[in-house]
Short mmCIF file of C-alpha atoms in Angstrom, two decimals:
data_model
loop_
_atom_site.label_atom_id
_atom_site.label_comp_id
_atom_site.label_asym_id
_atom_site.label_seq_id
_atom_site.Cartn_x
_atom_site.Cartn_y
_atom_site.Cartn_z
CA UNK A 1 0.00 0.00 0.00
CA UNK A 2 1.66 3.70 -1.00
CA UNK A 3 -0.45 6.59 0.18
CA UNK A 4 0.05 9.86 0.56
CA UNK A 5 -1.37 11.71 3.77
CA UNK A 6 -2.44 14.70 5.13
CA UNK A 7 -2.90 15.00 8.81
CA UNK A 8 -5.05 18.00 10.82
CA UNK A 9 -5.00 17.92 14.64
CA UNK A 10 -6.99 20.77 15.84
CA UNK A 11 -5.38 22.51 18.78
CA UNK A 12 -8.65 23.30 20.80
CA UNK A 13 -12.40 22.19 20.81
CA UNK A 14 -12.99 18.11 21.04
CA UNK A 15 -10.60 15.79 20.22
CA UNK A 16 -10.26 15.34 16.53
CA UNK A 17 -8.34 13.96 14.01
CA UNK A 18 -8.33 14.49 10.10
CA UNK A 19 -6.79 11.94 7.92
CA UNK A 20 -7.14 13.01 3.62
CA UNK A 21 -4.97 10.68 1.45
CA UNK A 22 -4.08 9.32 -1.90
CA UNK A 23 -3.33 5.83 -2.25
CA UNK A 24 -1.26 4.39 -4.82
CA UNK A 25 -0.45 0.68 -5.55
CA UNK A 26 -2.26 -1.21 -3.21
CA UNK A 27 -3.05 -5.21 -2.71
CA UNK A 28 -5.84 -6.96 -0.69
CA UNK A 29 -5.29 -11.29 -0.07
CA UNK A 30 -3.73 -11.55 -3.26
CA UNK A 31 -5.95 -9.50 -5.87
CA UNK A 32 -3.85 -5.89 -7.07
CA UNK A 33 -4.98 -2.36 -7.66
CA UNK A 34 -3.99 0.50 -9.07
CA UNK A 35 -5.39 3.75 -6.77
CA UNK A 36 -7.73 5.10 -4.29
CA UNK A 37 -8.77 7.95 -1.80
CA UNK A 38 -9.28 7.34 1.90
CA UNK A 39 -10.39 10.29 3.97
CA UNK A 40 -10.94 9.41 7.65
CA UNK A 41 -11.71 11.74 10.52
CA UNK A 42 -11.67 11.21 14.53
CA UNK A 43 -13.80 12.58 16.66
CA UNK A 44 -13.26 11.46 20.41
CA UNK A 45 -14.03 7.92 20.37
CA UNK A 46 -15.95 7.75 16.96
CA UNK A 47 -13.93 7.20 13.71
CA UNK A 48 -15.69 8.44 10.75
CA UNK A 49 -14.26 6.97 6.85
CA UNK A 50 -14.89 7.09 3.27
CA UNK A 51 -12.83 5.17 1.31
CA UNK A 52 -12.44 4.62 -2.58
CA UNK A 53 -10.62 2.05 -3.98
CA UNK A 54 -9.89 1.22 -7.70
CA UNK A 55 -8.52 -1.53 -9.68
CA UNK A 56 -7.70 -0.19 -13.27
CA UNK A 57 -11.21 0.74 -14.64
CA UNK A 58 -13.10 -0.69 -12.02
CA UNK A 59 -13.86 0.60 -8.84
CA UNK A 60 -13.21 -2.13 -6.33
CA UNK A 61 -14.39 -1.05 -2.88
CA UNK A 62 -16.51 2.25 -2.13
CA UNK A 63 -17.03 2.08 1.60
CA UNK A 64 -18.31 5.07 4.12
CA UNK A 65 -19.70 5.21 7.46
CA UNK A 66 -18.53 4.72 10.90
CA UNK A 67 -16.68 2.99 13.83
CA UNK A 68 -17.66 4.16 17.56
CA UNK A 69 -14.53 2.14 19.27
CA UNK A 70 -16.14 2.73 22.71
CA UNK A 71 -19.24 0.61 21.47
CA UNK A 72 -17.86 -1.84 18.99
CA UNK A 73 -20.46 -0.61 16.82
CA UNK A 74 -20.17 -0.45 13.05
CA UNK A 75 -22.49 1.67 10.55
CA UNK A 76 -21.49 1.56 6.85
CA UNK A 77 -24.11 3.96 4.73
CA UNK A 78 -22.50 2.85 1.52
CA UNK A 79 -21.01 -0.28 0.60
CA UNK A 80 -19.84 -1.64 -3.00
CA UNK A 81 -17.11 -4.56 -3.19
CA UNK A 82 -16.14 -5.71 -6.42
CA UNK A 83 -12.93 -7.99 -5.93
CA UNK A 84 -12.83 -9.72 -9.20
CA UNK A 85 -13.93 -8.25 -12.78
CA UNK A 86 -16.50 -10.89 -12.27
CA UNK A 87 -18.01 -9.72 -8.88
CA UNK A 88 -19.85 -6.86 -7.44
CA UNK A 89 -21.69 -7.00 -4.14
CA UNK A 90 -24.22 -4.17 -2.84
CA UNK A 91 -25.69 -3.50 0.56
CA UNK A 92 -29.33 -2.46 -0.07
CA UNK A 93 -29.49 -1.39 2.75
CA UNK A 94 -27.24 0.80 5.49
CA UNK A 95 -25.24 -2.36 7.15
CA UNK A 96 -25.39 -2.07 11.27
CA UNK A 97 -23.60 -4.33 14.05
CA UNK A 98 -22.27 -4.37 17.21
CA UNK A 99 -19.03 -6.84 17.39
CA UNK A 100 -18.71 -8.93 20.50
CA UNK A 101 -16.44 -11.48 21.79
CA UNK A 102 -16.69 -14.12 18.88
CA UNK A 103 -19.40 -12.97 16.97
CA UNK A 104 -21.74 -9.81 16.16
CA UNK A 105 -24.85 -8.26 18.00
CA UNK A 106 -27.85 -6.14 16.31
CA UNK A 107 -26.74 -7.25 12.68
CA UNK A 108 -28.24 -5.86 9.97
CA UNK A 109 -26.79 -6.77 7.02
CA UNK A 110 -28.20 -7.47 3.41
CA UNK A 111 -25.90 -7.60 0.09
CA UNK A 112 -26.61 -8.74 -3.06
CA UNK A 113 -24.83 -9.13 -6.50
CA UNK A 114 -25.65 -11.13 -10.18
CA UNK A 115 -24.30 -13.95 -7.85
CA UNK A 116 -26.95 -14.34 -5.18
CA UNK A 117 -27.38 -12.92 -1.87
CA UNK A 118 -26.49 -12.96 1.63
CA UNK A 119 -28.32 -11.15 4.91
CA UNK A 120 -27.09 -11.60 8.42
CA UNK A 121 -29.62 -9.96 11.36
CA UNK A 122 -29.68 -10.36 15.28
CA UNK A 123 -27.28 -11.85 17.95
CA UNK A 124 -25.10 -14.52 16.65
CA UNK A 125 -21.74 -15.78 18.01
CA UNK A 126 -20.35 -18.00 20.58
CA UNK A 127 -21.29 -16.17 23.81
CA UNK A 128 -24.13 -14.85 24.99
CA UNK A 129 -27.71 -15.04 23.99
CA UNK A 130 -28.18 -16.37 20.46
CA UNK A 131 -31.57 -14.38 18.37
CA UNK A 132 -30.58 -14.46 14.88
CA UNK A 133 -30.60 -15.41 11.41
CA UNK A 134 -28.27 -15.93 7.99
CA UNK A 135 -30.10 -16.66 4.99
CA UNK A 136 -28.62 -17.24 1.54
CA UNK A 137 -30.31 -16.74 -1.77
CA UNK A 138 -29.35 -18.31 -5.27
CA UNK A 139 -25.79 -17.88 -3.78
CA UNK A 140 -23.40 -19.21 -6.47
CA UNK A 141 -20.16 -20.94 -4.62
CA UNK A 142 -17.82 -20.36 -7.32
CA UNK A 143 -17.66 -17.23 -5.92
CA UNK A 144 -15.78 -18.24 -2.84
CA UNK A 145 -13.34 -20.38 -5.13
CA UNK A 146 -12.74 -17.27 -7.36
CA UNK A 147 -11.70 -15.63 -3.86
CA UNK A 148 -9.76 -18.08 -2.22
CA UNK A 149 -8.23 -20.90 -5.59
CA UNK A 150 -5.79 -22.25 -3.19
CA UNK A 151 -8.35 -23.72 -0.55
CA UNK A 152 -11.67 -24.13 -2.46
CA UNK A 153 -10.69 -23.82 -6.18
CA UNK A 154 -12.96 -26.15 -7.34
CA UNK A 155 -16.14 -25.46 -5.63
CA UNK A 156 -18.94 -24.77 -7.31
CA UNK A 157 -23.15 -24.63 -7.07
CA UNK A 158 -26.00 -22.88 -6.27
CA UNK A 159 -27.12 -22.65 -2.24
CA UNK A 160 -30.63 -21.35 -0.55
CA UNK A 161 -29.78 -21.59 2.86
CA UNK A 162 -31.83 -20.50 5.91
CA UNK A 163 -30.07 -20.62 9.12
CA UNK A 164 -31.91 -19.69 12.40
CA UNK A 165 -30.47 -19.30 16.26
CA UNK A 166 -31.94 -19.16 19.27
CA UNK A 167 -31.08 -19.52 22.66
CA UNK A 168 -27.66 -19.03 24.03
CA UNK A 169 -24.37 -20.30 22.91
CA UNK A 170 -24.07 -22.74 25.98
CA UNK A 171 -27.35 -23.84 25.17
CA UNK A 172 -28.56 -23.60 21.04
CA UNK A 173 -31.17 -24.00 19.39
CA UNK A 174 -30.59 -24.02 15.80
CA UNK A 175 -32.73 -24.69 12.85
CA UNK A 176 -30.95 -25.48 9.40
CA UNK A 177 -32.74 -25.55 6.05
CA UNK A 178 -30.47 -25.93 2.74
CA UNK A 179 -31.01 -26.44 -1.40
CA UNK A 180 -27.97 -26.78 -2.70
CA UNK A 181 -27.85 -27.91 -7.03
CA UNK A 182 -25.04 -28.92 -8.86
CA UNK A 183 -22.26 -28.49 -5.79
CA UNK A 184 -19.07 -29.51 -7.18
CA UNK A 185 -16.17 -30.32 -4.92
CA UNK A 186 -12.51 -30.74 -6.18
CA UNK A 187 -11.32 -34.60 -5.34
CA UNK A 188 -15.27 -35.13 -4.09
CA UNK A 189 -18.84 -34.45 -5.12
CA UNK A 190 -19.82 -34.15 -8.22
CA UNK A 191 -22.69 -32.49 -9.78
CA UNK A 192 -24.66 -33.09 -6.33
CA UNK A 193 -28.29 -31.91 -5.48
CA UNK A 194 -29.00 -31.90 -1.52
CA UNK A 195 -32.04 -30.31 -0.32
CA UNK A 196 -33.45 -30.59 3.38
CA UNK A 197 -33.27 -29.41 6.84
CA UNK A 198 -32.34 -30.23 10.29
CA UNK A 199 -32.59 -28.52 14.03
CA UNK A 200 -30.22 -28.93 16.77
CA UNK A 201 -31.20 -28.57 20.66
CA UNK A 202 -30.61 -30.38 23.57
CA UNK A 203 -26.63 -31.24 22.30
CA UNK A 204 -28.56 -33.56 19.72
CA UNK A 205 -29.49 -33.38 15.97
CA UNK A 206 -33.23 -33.92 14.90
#
């Protein structure tokens, strides 16, 4: 990453810190761009950022909203990720959580692409009380083994999957439901449909 930065500490009024920058050359798990603009500002305990990054022609990440480090909490008005040529995700919607110890609180999340869609809402994680949900829509896996060819580079399908958690993480109650078509596993399945569901209380599968 090559940036160029210009920093503004105010000498009076509440603590604040302006961060306006340039970014040259930059690389994210393996995939390259070219340039980008990050302006962040921090006020007290809140840390406010826009960023824009580009990958030749295409814009690669747009990304603005907020981090209150006091609160863990997480607002992003804008988000566009496009990691690949192939690839573009969306949030409809203004994202919102709360991160905890090992997992998130008072998600709100829902992105879509050409590709399918994923939305994340409630408590989730592996403390605490457990009143949430994942559910994924005409989500195509080759996705994931565009994004990560070393682990999963031959996966591929299409997944509706409806994940449901209740409870608390000592004690779960989950509910699974899952269509998967054509999943395609490198050294394993092959052109497999699996469609069904499943709930788990009581340390026991039903």
């Amino acid at each position: 990453l090559n940036a160029v930065l210009d920093v503004d500490v105010p000498t009076d009024g509440p603590l604040t810190v302006d961060v306006d920058g340039d970014i040259g050359a930059w690389s994210a798990s393996g995939f390259p761009g070219t340039s980008g603009e990050m302006d962040l500002r921090m006020v007290d305990s809140t840390l406010i950022f826009d960023v824009d990054l580009a990958a030749w022609s295409r814009q690669a990440l747009l990304a603005s909203g907020s981090y209150d480090l006091d609160k863990s909490e997480v607002r992003v008005d804008e988000l566009i990720a496009s990691p690949t040529p192939r690839q573009r995700w969306v949030a409809t919607e203004a994202v919102h959580l709360v991160l905890t110890d090992g997992g998130v609180a008072d998600a709100n999340v829902f992105i879509e692409s050409p590709h399918g869609s994923l939305s994340v809402e409630g408590d989730l994680g592996m403390t605490g009380e457990l009143d949430g949900q994942v559910v994924l829509r005409q989500f195509q896996l080759d996705t994931i083994a565009e994004l990560f060819p070393d682990q999963v580079g031959g996966l591929a399908g299409v997944v509706d999957l409806d994940l449901i958690a209740s409870g608390s993480a000592k004690d779960p109650v989950v509910a699974l439901a899952v269509d998967a078509r054509g999943i395609w596993v490198e050294a394993g399945a092959r052109s497999l449909d699996v469609a069904g569901g499943v709930e788990a209380f009581d340390d026991a599968v039903h």
